[in-house]
């Protein structure tokens, strides 16, 4: 279906020129979903009826000359970690099965106020714990480029849905790489904003000091369009920054001549796939030809970032997941048997409702926070977090001749086979080695498609991570857009 391969900005023009209607567009999205979803499994909930109604309303607004934004009438998918009023929200976990939120996440309200059509809720690793969607309690999403491989995670459903043209854009969340890594593995654009740039009100919390919400899209311009709708201060989320939101999508045309790019030597360590490394190095060469200045830099605490993350993150997870006790939300053993002692309800509901990975993180987190180990693990990790953050501040410091952006790989390998790492949590955790340090530092980063490697006769995508200083979304979007124009990658997965 030709129409669906177009980007949001292209389709939005077609809508404006009355070449298509939102209803036609939305109908073809659901035809596409019907065709490819059995192979991809990107969605946990489809919202055809309400989507068609939203599309109809959008067409009406358009004929009344009252469109709300460039996203008006555009089909968008939401990671099922975002609360949707009246629509089941599960975090892909059994413990939230049947939970229907009484309110929308702020991001959902903002998208609806912009006229977006909500296609459905996408699959994830339960509670966003993972890098492959294999930790979903419901199903594993498949990579559209090779369905025997993972799409990445935890926002794997959102990335796969965009890559497979099942929606025009999607929302993901990123605590340690969950937007960027699946974007990289599926050849779509994924942006993790600055901590606090986008409201998390109504987003099921993973690790609250690291979580951010961001766009996944086919092009950088589309990611910019979505970001400018969802970003901004929210009185319902005290961590949001009260800083004006630029029109990101209108400032992407600056060339990269004279741009200072830092390449951290710690990010080209052993363990990286040789073919992936070649694609990344070739891209850096290309950026040099485009006029950028390349500098080797050092982020000396990078080696500790993964360990720091895997202490702080489970500590916060264990606290955030304590509210799911079989009383208030979703699944409860009380349903089958009313005569249970309160403690049994807690134990049994949590025991049956949480999957293995959530339990692992609850135990790790409880351990590092427990009285005897708090200083040895948690407090030490907090100190290291500051050092990791300082590394980034130092290299971006303009008064000390700092760089404009940092460029690294997103993932050390291309998409791996389903089942390849699921029995070995540490191996799985290592796939986040290049994305995890960014979250404790709080800075923004984007994953941009830059090429492919070949495995078993199939093309597997490779993404480049472009990191900016705090609130530097505009510059990383600009660099990503320039690179995208230069590389002009048109490949699509065959489905
Ligand atoms: N893969 C990482 C983890 O499992 C990051 C997840 C995320 O960003 N939500 O913790």
Coordinates of C-alpha atoms and ligand atoms in Angstrom, one line a residue, residues 79 81 124-125 127-132 135 153-155 173-182 206-207 210-212 306 309-310 313-314 317 357 361 428-429 431-432 435-436 439, ligand 1:
X79 CA 3.0 2.2 23.9
X81 CA 2.5 2.1 29.2
X124 CA 6.4 -3.9 25.3
X125 CA 8.5 -5.8 27.7
X127 CA 6.6 -2.6 32.7
X128 CA 9.3 -1.6 30.1
X129 CA 11.8 -4.1 31.6
X130 CA 13.8 -5.4 28.7
X131 CA 15.4 -4.9 25.3
X132 CA 13.5 -7.3 23.1
X135 CA 9.5 -10.0 28.6
X153 CA 12.7 -3.2 23.4
X154 CA 11.1 -2.2 25.5
X155 CA 9.1 0.0 23.0
X173 CA 9.2 5.6 26.6
X174 CA 12.9 5.4 27.4
X175 CA 14.5 4.6 30.8
X176 CA 17.8 3.2 29.5
X177 CA 17.3 2.9 25.8
X178 CA 13.8 1.7 25.2
X179 CA 13.1 4.3 22.4
X180 CA 16.5 4.4 20.8
X181 CA 17.4 0.7 20.7
X182 CA 14.2 -0.6 19.0
X206 CA 9.4 2.2 35.6
X207 CA 12.3 4.1 37.3
X210 CA 15.2 8.1 34.5
X211 CA 11.9 7.7 32.6
X212 CA 11.1 9.9 29.6
X306 CA 25.7 0.1 33.2
X309 CA 21.9 1.9 36.1
X310 CA 21.3 -1.7 37.1
X313 CA 16.8 1.4 38.1
X314 CA 15.8 -1.8 40.1
X317 CA 11.4 -0.3 40.1
X357 CA 11.8 -10.2 35.0
X361 CA 14.1 -6.5 39.5
X428 CA 20.5 -9.0 27.6
X429 CA 21.4 -6.1 29.9
X431 CA 22.7 -4.8 24.8
X432 CA 22.0 -1.5 26.4
X435 CA 22.1 3.8 25.5
X436 CA 22.0 3.4 29.3
X439 CA 19.5 8.5 31.1
Ligands
LIG1 N1 16.6 -2.3 28.3 C1 16.7 -1.5 29.5 C2 16.2 -2.3 30.7 O1 15.8 -3.4 30.6 C3 16.0 -0.2 29.3 C4 14.6 -0.3 29.4 C5 13.9 1.0 29.2 O2 14.5 1.9 28.7 N2 12.6 1.0 29.6 O3 16.2 -1.8 31.8

